[in-house]
Amino acid sequence: QVQLQESGPGLVKPSETLSLTCTVSGGSISPYYWSWIRRPPGKGLEWIGYVYYSGSTNYNPSLKSRVTISVDSSKNQFSLKLYSVTAADTAVYYCVRDYSGTYVFDYWGQGTLVTVSS
Amino acid sequence: VMTQTPLSLSVTPGQPASISCKCSQSLLHSDGKTYLYWYLQKPGQSPQLLIYEVSSRFSGVPDRFSGSGSGTDFTLKISRVEAEDVGVYYCMQAINVRTFGQGTKLEIK
């Protein structure tokens, strides 16, 4: 059974960089796509972007200028960096297995709350 | 853009429920697949996949859930709502970038 676990700071100051890592266990990073998704308080789900196991990426156009998603296959991990954060980036962040050839978003992490505040 | 309606539903147990999802572009890919999915986020939980490629139920999803539609118009139906079905339902398109609908909150009367 594939399991995903997010890790990283729960509090980030405005204008700084939000950094999260997702560790995948029970399965391999390859040959899949892996996404980050967030849910701000009181709002719906927002897709941030995905990384393919080879390292290629695709981002939400509304966040593209501030996002980098990378993969480390040797550690079975992928990571999110969101730059120049504001209070609007406060959300529960989920790491998710993206496209697997048939399903999209079939395995989810438990989510981690990141609050942007000074 | 993905437009879901209604944004909230209050349903008596045992009664049916239906959610509509309209997309501003066709979700039929040149590979013949239609990249439309449905998810449920139950209170306090991560979202879970219900339906993939318009109408196929994911593993373990009860057969009271069904999906239909084509092109730009899609529907999720619950034939007989149960108490465990409460939560927020999202449609999502994955033809290139991924876009979620606004979500539909289902409550039990």
Short mmCIF file of C-alpha atoms in Angstrom, two decimals:
data_model
loop_
_atom_site.label_atom_id
_atom_site.label_comp_id
_atom_site.label_asym_id
_atom_site.label_seq_id
_atom_site.Cartn_x
_atom_site.Cartn_y
_atom_site.Cartn_z
CA GLN A 1 0.00 0.00 0.00
CA VAL A 2 1.46 3.33 -1.10
CA GLN A 3 1.73 5.90 1.69
CA LEU A 4 2.71 9.57 1.46
CA GLN A 5 3.88 11.77 4.32
CA GLU A 6 4.39 15.53 4.19
CA SER A 7 7.05 17.18 6.33
CA GLY A 8 8.21 20.73 6.85
CA PRO A 9 7.67 23.87 8.93
CA GLY A 10 4.12 24.66 10.02
CA LEU A 11 4.83 28.39 10.28
CA VAL A 12 6.44 30.59 7.63
CA LYS A 13 6.97 34.34 7.73
CA PRO A 14 5.58 36.60 4.99
CA SER A 15 7.94 37.11 2.01
CA GLU A 16 9.91 33.96 2.91
CA THR A 17 9.94 30.53 1.22
CA LEU A 18 7.60 27.68 2.09
CA SER A 19 9.41 24.33 1.79
CA LEU A 20 7.75 20.93 2.10
CA THR A 21 8.93 17.40 1.38
CA CYS A 22 6.83 14.33 0.66
CA THR A 23 8.21 10.88 1.43
CA VAL A 24 6.70 7.99 -0.50
CA SER A 25 6.69 4.55 1.09
CA GLY A 26 5.24 1.21 0.01
CA GLY A 27 5.98 1.93 -3.62
CA SER A 28 8.38 3.61 -6.01
CA ILE A 29 8.48 7.18 -7.23
CA SER A 30 8.83 5.85 -10.76
CA PRO A 31 7.17 5.78 -13.21
CA TYR A 32 4.56 8.16 -11.85
CA TYR A 33 3.61 11.84 -11.70
CA TRP A 34 3.41 13.46 -8.25
CA SER A 35 1.46 16.57 -7.29
CA TRP A 36 1.06 19.14 -4.57
CA ILE A 37 -2.46 20.35 -3.81
CA ARG A 38 -3.62 22.80 -1.18
CA ARG A 39 -6.85 23.79 0.54
CA PRO A 40 -6.96 27.27 2.11
CA PRO A 41 -9.25 27.64 5.15
CA GLY A 42 -12.88 27.86 4.06
CA LYS A 43 -12.02 27.38 0.39
CA GLY A 44 -11.77 24.54 -2.12
CA LEU A 45 -8.92 22.47 -3.46
CA GLU A 46 -6.23 24.12 -5.59
CA TRP A 47 -3.71 22.18 -7.66
CA ILE A 48 -0.20 23.64 -7.35
CA GLY A 49 1.76 21.51 -9.81
CA TYR A 50 3.27 18.13 -10.57
CA VAL A 51 6.66 16.56 -11.14
CA TYR A 52 7.30 13.46 -13.22
CA TYR A 53 9.76 10.90 -11.83
CA SER A 54 12.20 12.01 -14.54
CA GLY A 55 12.10 15.59 -13.21
CA SER A 56 9.87 17.32 -15.76
CA THR A 57 7.26 19.62 -14.26
CA ASN A 58 3.95 21.37 -14.91
CA TYR A 59 2.56 24.15 -12.74
CA ASN A 60 -0.70 25.97 -12.09
CA PRO A 61 -0.40 29.13 -14.25
CA SER A 62 -1.58 31.28 -11.32
CA LEU A 63 1.37 30.10 -9.16
CA LYS A 64 3.99 29.30 -11.79
CA SER A 65 6.19 32.34 -11.10
CA ARG A 66 6.58 31.37 -7.42
CA VAL A 67 6.77 27.57 -7.46
CA THR A 68 9.41 24.90 -7.86
CA ILE A 69 8.65 21.19 -7.50
CA SER A 70 11.51 18.70 -7.63
CA VAL A 71 12.05 14.98 -7.18
CA ASP A 72 14.77 12.89 -5.53
CA SER A 73 14.25 9.33 -6.73
CA SER A 74 17.15 8.00 -4.62
CA LYS A 75 15.24 9.02 -1.49
CA ASN A 76 11.75 8.31 -2.89
CA GLN A 77 10.85 11.92 -2.16
CA PHE A 78 9.54 14.98 -3.95
CA SER A 79 9.50 18.55 -2.71
CA LEU A 80 7.69 21.87 -2.98
CA LYS A 81 9.13 25.35 -2.73
CA LEU A 82 6.77 28.33 -2.78
CA TYR A 83 8.54 31.68 -2.79
CA SER A 84 7.52 35.09 -1.47
CA VAL A 85 4.58 33.78 0.53
CA THR A 86 1.74 35.89 1.90
CA ALA A 87 -1.16 35.16 4.23
CA ALA A 88 -3.13 33.97 1.18
CA ASP A 89 -0.79 30.96 1.02
CA THR A 90 -1.98 29.71 4.40
CA ALA A 91 -3.50 26.31 3.71
CA VAL A 92 -3.42 22.59 4.30
CA TYR A 93 -0.90 21.22 1.78
CA TYR A 94 -1.28 17.70 0.43
CA CYS A 95 1.16 15.59 -1.50
CA VAL A 96 -0.59 13.26 -3.90
CA ARG A 97 0.18 10.62 -6.50
CA ASP A 98 -0.89 12.16 -9.77
CA TYR A 99 -1.26 10.25 -13.01
CA SER A 100 -0.59 6.52 -12.88
CA GLY A 101 -1.74 5.62 -16.38
CA THR A 102 -5.37 5.30 -15.32
CA TYR A 103 -6.09 7.11 -12.07
CA VAL A 104 -5.34 10.68 -11.09
CA PHE A 105 -4.89 11.53 -7.39
CA ASP A 106 -5.43 7.99 -6.08
CA TYR A 107 -3.09 8.25 -3.08
CA TRP A 108 -3.00 11.28 -0.74
CA GLY A 109 -0.90 12.29 2.20
CA GLN A 110 -2.67 13.26 5.42
CA GLY A 111 -1.99 16.93 4.75
CA THR A 112 0.00 19.48 6.70
CA LEU A 113 -1.18 22.92 7.78
CA VAL A 114 1.17 25.74 6.85
CA THR A 115 0.41 29.14 8.33
CA VAL A 116 1.98 32.30 6.94
CA SER A 117 2.33 34.82 9.72
CA SER A 118 4.93 37.05 11.30
CA VAL B 1 -12.84 26.70 -15.71
CA MET B 2 -14.87 24.05 -13.92
CA THR B 3 -18.33 25.08 -12.70
CA GLN B 4 -20.10 22.88 -10.16
CA THR B 5 -23.76 23.14 -9.20
CA PRO B 6 -25.23 23.22 -6.68
CA LEU B 7 -22.66 24.45 -4.17
CA SER B 8 -24.59 22.84 -1.32
CA LEU B 9 -27.06 20.00 -0.93
CA SER B 10 -29.17 18.86 2.01
CA VAL B 11 -30.49 15.34 1.44
CA THR B 12 -32.66 12.94 3.44
CA PRO B 13 -31.03 9.52 3.91
CA GLY B 14 -32.21 7.10 1.27
CA GLN B 15 -32.96 9.86 -1.24
CA PRO B 16 -30.94 10.49 -4.41
CA ALA B 17 -28.52 13.35 -5.01
CA SER B 18 -27.00 14.80 -8.16
CA ILE B 19 -24.11 17.20 -8.79
CA SER B 20 -23.37 18.87 -12.12
CA CYS B 21 -19.95 19.85 -13.42
CA LYS B 22 -19.48 21.93 -16.56
CA CYS B 23 -16.12 22.63 -18.14
CA SER B 24 -15.24 25.50 -20.45
CA GLN B 25 -13.36 23.15 -22.79
CA SER B 26 -13.88 19.60 -24.04
CA LEU B 27 -12.18 17.02 -21.82
CA LEU B 28 -11.96 14.44 -24.60
CA HIS B 29 -8.29 13.86 -25.34
CA SER B 30 -6.87 12.73 -28.66
CA ASP B 31 -6.03 9.41 -26.97
CA GLY B 32 -9.77 8.74 -26.66
CA LYS B 33 -9.92 9.18 -22.89
CA THR B 34 -11.99 11.84 -21.13
CA TYR B 35 -10.02 13.18 -18.18
CA LEU B 36 -12.82 13.97 -15.72
CA TYR B 37 -12.67 12.77 -12.11
CA TRP B 38 -14.75 13.05 -8.93
CA TYR B 39 -13.46 13.24 -5.35
CA LEU B 40 -15.01 13.36 -1.89
CA GLN B 41 -13.40 15.06 1.08
CA LYS B 42 -15.03 13.82 4.23
CA PRO B 43 -14.74 15.99 7.37
CA GLY B 44 -11.27 15.76 8.87
CA GLN B 45 -9.94 13.53 6.09
CA SER B 46 -7.89 13.86 2.93
CA PRO B 47 -9.87 13.78 -0.32
CA GLN B 48 -10.51 10.38 -1.87
CA LEU B 49 -10.98 9.35 -5.47
CA LEU B 50 -14.52 8.21 -6.30
CA ILE B 51 -14.82 8.19 -10.09
CA TYR B 52 -12.19 8.23 -12.83
CA GLU B 53 -12.53 8.92 -16.54
CA VAL B 54 -16.15 10.10 -16.19
CA SER B 55 -17.88 6.91 -15.14
CA SER B 56 -15.53 4.26 -13.68
CA ARG B 57 -15.74 3.68 -9.94
CA PHE B 58 -12.45 3.52 -8.08
CA SER B 59 -11.66 0.45 -5.98
CA GLY B 60 -13.94 0.12 -2.95
CA VAL B 61 -16.41 2.82 -3.99
CA PRO B 62 -20.02 1.71 -3.42
CA ASP B 63 -22.15 1.18 -6.52
CA ARG B 64 -24.64 3.82 -5.34
CA PHE B 65 -22.13 6.32 -6.80
CA SER B 66 -22.22 6.76 -10.57
CA GLY B 67 -20.75 9.21 -13.04
CA SER B 68 -21.91 10.18 -16.50
CA GLY B 69 -21.46 12.78 -19.21
CA SER B 70 -19.29 13.67 -22.15
CA GLY B 71 -17.42 16.56 -23.70
CA THR B 72 -18.01 19.46 -21.35
CA ASP B 73 -20.99 18.38 -19.19
CA PHE B 74 -20.75 15.79 -16.43
CA THR B 75 -22.83 14.52 -13.52
CA LEU B 76 -22.19 12.61 -10.30
CA LYS B 77 -25.21 10.78 -8.90
CA ILE B 78 -25.75 9.09 -5.57
CA SER B 79 -28.69 6.74 -5.86
CA ARG B 80 -29.46 6.55 -2.13
CA VAL B 81 -27.58 8.92 0.15
CA GLU B 82 -26.20 7.51 3.39
CA ALA B 83 -24.91 9.35 6.46
CA GLU B 84 -21.31 8.44 5.57
CA ASP B 85 -21.59 10.36 2.27
CA VAL B 86 -21.37 13.78 3.96
CA GLY B 87 -18.52 16.00 2.89
CA VAL B 88 -17.42 18.14 -0.05
CA TYR B 89 -17.53 16.72 -3.56
CA TYR B 90 -15.19 18.02 -6.25
CA CYS B 91 -15.00 17.43 -9.97
CA MET B 92 -11.55 17.78 -11.53
CA GLN B 93 -10.23 17.91 -15.08
CA ALA B 94 -6.78 16.59 -15.92
CA ILE B 95 -6.49 17.03 -19.68
CA ASN B 96 -3.34 19.11 -19.10
CA VAL B 97 -3.06 21.25 -16.00
CA ARG B 98 -5.44 20.08 -13.28
CA THR B 99 -8.43 22.20 -12.31
CA PHE B 100 -10.97 21.52 -9.57
CA GLY B 101 -14.55 22.66 -9.42
CA GLN B 102 -15.53 24.89 -6.51
CA GLY B 103 -16.85 21.96 -4.48
CA THR B 104 -20.36 20.88 -3.43
CA LYS B 105 -21.06 20.44 0.28
CA LEU B 106 -23.42 17.54 1.01
CA GLU B 107 -25.27 17.53 4.31
CA ILE B 108 -27.79 15.10 5.74
CA LYS B 109 -31.25 16.39 6.68
#
